[in-house]
Coordinates of C-alpha atoms in Angstrom, one line a residue:
M222 CA -111.3 45.1 -12.1
Y223 CA -111.8 42.0 -9.9
E224 CA -108.2 42.1 -8.7
K225 CA -109.1 43.1 -5.1
T226 CA -112.1 41.0 -4.4
V227 CA -111.9 38.0 -6.8
L228 CA -112.6 34.7 -5.3
S229 CA -110.1 31.9 -5.2
Q230 CA -110.5 28.6 -7.0
E231 CA -111.2 27.0 -3.7
Q232 CA -113.9 29.4 -2.9
V233 CA -115.5 28.9 -6.3
A234 CA -115.3 25.1 -5.9
A235 CA -117.2 25.5 -2.5
L236 CA -120.1 27.1 -4.4
A237 CA -120.2 24.5 -7.1
G238 CA -123.2 22.2 -7.3
Y239 CA -126.9 21.9 -8.3
Y240 CA -129.4 23.7 -6.1
G241 CA -133.2 23.3 -6.4
W242 CA -136.2 25.2 -5.2
V243 CA -139.8 24.1 -5.1
G244 CA -142.6 26.7 -4.7
E245 CA -146.4 26.7 -4.9
Q246 CA -148.5 25.6 -7.9
R247 CA -145.8 23.4 -9.4
S248 CA -143.2 26.2 -9.5
I249 CA -139.7 24.9 -9.5
A250 CA -136.3 26.4 -10.2
S251 CA -132.7 25.4 -10.2
I252 CA -129.3 27.1 -10.1
S253 CA -126.0 25.3 -10.9
F254 CA -122.3 26.2 -10.9
A255 CA -119.6 24.1 -12.5
P256 CA -116.0 25.5 -12.1
R257 CA -114.2 26.2 -15.3
T258 CA -110.8 24.7 -16.0
D259 CA -110.0 26.3 -19.3
S260 CA -108.8 29.9 -20.0
W261 CA -111.1 32.8 -20.2
P262 CA -112.0 33.1 -23.9
Y263 CA -113.7 36.5 -23.8
R264 CA -110.7 38.7 -23.3
P265 CA -108.8 40.6 -26.1
P266 CA -105.8 38.8 -27.6
G267 CA -102.8 38.8 -25.3
H268 CA -105.0 38.9 -22.2
A269 CA -106.4 35.4 -22.1
S270 CA -104.6 34.6 -18.9
S271 CA -106.6 36.4 -16.2
K272 CA -107.6 36.0 -12.6
E273 CA -111.2 36.0 -13.8
Q274 CA -110.7 32.4 -15.1
L275 CA -109.9 31.4 -11.5
A276 CA -113.1 32.9 -10.2
S277 CA -115.5 31.8 -12.9
A278 CA -117.9 28.9 -13.4
N279 CA -120.3 27.7 -16.0
F280 CA -123.7 28.9 -14.7
A281 CA -127.3 27.7 -15.4
F282 CA -130.6 29.0 -14.1
K283 CA -133.8 27.1 -15.0
S284 CA -137.3 27.7 -13.9
L285 CA -140.7 26.1 -14.6
T286 CA -144.1 27.5 -13.6
V287 CA -147.3 25.6 -14.4
F288 CA -150.4 27.9 -14.4
D289 CA -154.0 27.0 -13.4
D290 CA -155.0 26.6 -17.1
G291 CA -152.2 24.1 -17.7
D292 CA -149.9 26.4 -19.6
A293 CA -146.3 26.3 -18.6
A294 CA -143.6 29.0 -18.6
V295 CA -140.0 27.9 -18.9
R296 CA -137.0 30.1 -18.5
V297 CA -133.4 28.9 -19.0
L298 CA -130.3 31.1 -18.7
K299 CA -126.8 29.9 -19.3
G300 CA -123.5 31.7 -19.2
V301 CA -120.2 32.1 -17.4
A302 CA -120.4 33.5 -13.9
I303 CA -117.6 35.6 -12.5
F304 CA -117.4 35.8 -8.7
A305 CA -116.3 38.7 -6.5
A306 CA -116.6 39.1 -2.7
I307 CA -118.6 42.2 -1.7
P308 CA -116.3 44.1 0.7
G309 CA -117.4 44.3 4.3
T310 CA -120.1 41.5 3.9
E311 CA -120.4 37.8 3.6
L312 CA -122.2 38.2 0.3
I313 CA -120.9 37.4 -3.2
L314 CA -121.4 39.2 -6.5
A315 CA -121.9 36.9 -9.5
S316 CA -121.7 38.6 -12.9
I317 CA -122.7 37.0 -16.2
P318 CA -121.1 39.0 -19.0
G319 CA -123.5 39.4 -21.9
E320 CA -121.2 37.9 -24.4
T321 CA -121.4 34.5 -22.6
L322 CA -125.1 34.6 -22.1
R323 CA -127.5 32.1 -23.7
L324 CA -131.2 31.8 -23.2
N325 CA -134.2 29.8 -24.4
D326 CA -136.2 31.6 -27.1
E327 CA -139.9 31.5 -27.9
T328 CA -139.4 28.0 -29.6
G329 CA -137.8 26.5 -26.5
N330 CA -134.4 26.3 -28.1
M331 CA -131.2 27.9 -26.7
T332 CA -129.7 30.9 -28.4
T333 CA -125.9 31.0 -29.0
A334 CA -123.6 33.2 -27.1
S335 CA -122.6 36.1 -29.3
E336 CA -121.7 39.8 -29.4
Q337 CA -125.4 40.6 -29.8
N338 CA -125.8 39.8 -26.1
T339 CA -123.1 42.1 -24.9
G340 CA -125.8 44.6 -23.8
S341 CA -127.6 41.9 -21.7
N342 CA -125.3 41.7 -18.6
L343 CA -126.9 39.8 -15.8
F344 CA -125.8 39.9 -12.2
F345 CA -127.0 38.9 -8.8
V346 CA -126.0 38.7 -5.1
L347 CA -125.8 35.3 -3.4
K348 CA -125.0 33.8 -0.1
R349 CA -124.4 30.1 0.8
D350 CA -125.3 28.7 4.2
G351 CA -124.3 25.1 4.5
S352 CA -126.4 23.2 1.8
E353 CA -128.6 26.3 1.1
L354 CA -128.0 29.0 -1.5
R355 CA -129.9 32.3 -1.5
N356 CA -129.7 34.7 -4.4
Q357 CA -131.2 38.0 -5.4
F358 CA -131.2 38.9 -9.1
Y359 CA -130.7 42.6 -10.1
A360 CA -132.7 43.7 -13.1
D361 CA -131.4 46.2 -15.7
N362 CA -134.2 48.6 -14.8
D363 CA -133.4 48.7 -11.0
E364 CA -133.8 52.4 -10.4
A365 CA -131.4 52.5 -7.4
L366 CA -128.8 50.7 -9.3
R367 CA -129.2 53.0 -12.3
T368 CA -128.6 56.0 -10.0
A369 CA -125.4 54.4 -8.6
V370 CA -123.7 52.9 -11.7
G371 CA -125.5 54.3 -14.7
D372 CA -127.0 52.1 -17.4
P373 CA -126.4 48.4 -16.4
S374 CA -127.1 47.3 -19.9
K375 CA -123.8 48.8 -20.9
P376 CA -120.6 46.8 -20.1
L377 CA -120.9 46.2 -16.4
P378 CA -119.0 48.9 -14.3
V379 CA -117.9 46.4 -11.6
G380 CA -116.0 48.9 -9.6
K381 CA -119.0 51.2 -9.1
L382 CA -121.3 48.2 -8.6
L383 CA -119.1 46.8 -5.8
D384 CA -119.0 50.2 -4.2
Y385 CA -122.8 50.4 -4.3
L386 CA -123.3 46.9 -3.0
Q387 CA -120.8 47.4 -0.2
E388 CA -123.2 50.1 1.1
H389 CA -126.6 48.6 0.2
A390 CA -126.4 44.9 -0.5
E391 CA -127.0 43.6 3.0
E392 CA -130.0 45.8 3.7
R393 CA -131.7 44.9 0.4
F394 CA -130.6 41.2 0.5
F395 CA -131.8 40.5 4.1
A396 CA -135.0 42.6 3.8
A397 CA -136.2 40.6 0.8
D398 CA -138.1 37.4 0.8
I399 CA -135.5 35.3 -1.0
P400 CA -136.1 31.7 -1.9
A401 CA -133.7 29.2 -0.4
Y402 CA -132.2 26.8 -3.0
A403 CA -131.2 23.5 -1.4
M404 CA -128.3 21.4 -2.7
S405 CA -129.9 18.6 -4.7
T406 CA -129.1 14.9 -4.7
P407 CA -128.4 13.3 -8.1
Q408 CA -131.9 11.8 -8.0
Q409 CA -133.6 15.2 -7.3
K410 CA -131.5 16.8 -10.1
R411 CA -132.8 14.2 -12.6
L412 CA -136.4 14.9 -11.5
F413 CA -136.0 18.6 -11.9
E414 CA -134.4 18.3 -15.3
Q415 CA -137.0 15.9 -16.5
E416 CA -139.9 18.3 -15.7
I417 CA -138.1 21.3 -17.2
N418 CA -137.0 19.4 -20.4
A419 CA -140.6 18.0 -20.8
A420 CA -142.0 21.6 -20.7
L421 CA -139.3 22.8 -23.2
S422 CA -140.2 19.9 -25.6
E423 CA -143.8 20.9 -25.4
D424 CA -142.9 24.5 -26.3
R425 CA -140.9 23.3 -29.3
E426 CA -143.9 21.2 -30.5
K427 CA -146.3 24.2 -30.1
A428 CA -143.8 26.4 -32.1
I429 CA -143.7 23.8 -34.9
R430 CA -147.5 23.5 -35.0
G431 CA -147.8 27.3 -35.1
A432 CA -145.3 27.6 -38.0
A433 CA -146.8 24.8 -40.0
P434 CA -150.5 24.4 -39.4
G435 CA -151.6 20.8 -39.7
A436 CA -148.1 19.4 -39.4
Q437 CA -147.6 16.5 -36.9
P438 CA -144.2 16.9 -35.2
Q439 CA -142.3 13.8 -34.4
K440 CA -142.1 13.2 -30.7
G441 CA -138.7 12.4 -29.3
P442 CA -136.9 12.2 -26.0
A443 CA -136.6 15.5 -24.1
R444 CA -133.2 16.9 -24.4

């Protein structure tokens, strides 16, 4: 279903990297893409060799928001992104099939990719300009999208989605106030990861204290 608009390995490699965004009130976020080199493991037997593996990358989205009262909200999503060009535009569709999706739970730990996530497809539109990456996530409850493609929580109807985006992606993308993620240096990446990992460690400690009142969790390095 990506045959006509699938990106080449070279195009995927051009998107690869670690992009960071800094907002107000200690809000930070990052997006990273690392091209895959192994075969696509999520196809039925006999179909492991697919163009999708050429247009896919390991994907991670991380965000940290620190509120006025000191509480922090951390969100981490990981999976495999499949890229397709949106016909007639310079925009790209990145789809995260649910069976590849992992996310941090209420304890700050990452769930495992499993068939239980097959109904949690994630997708967004992105555009890269030089060292900047802009993206717009599409939620499962997007009413316009539901009208066009049906229930996005079902296995993603990419053909219908591309038809819809070909008509509407540019007007929605460029009308929105979309953060610009800048390509990060290795030092900036380390600082981002340190802040996010520290907040995740604190979440885990809170979860441990809540599960076992009076227990004193052992502190260790953020992972």
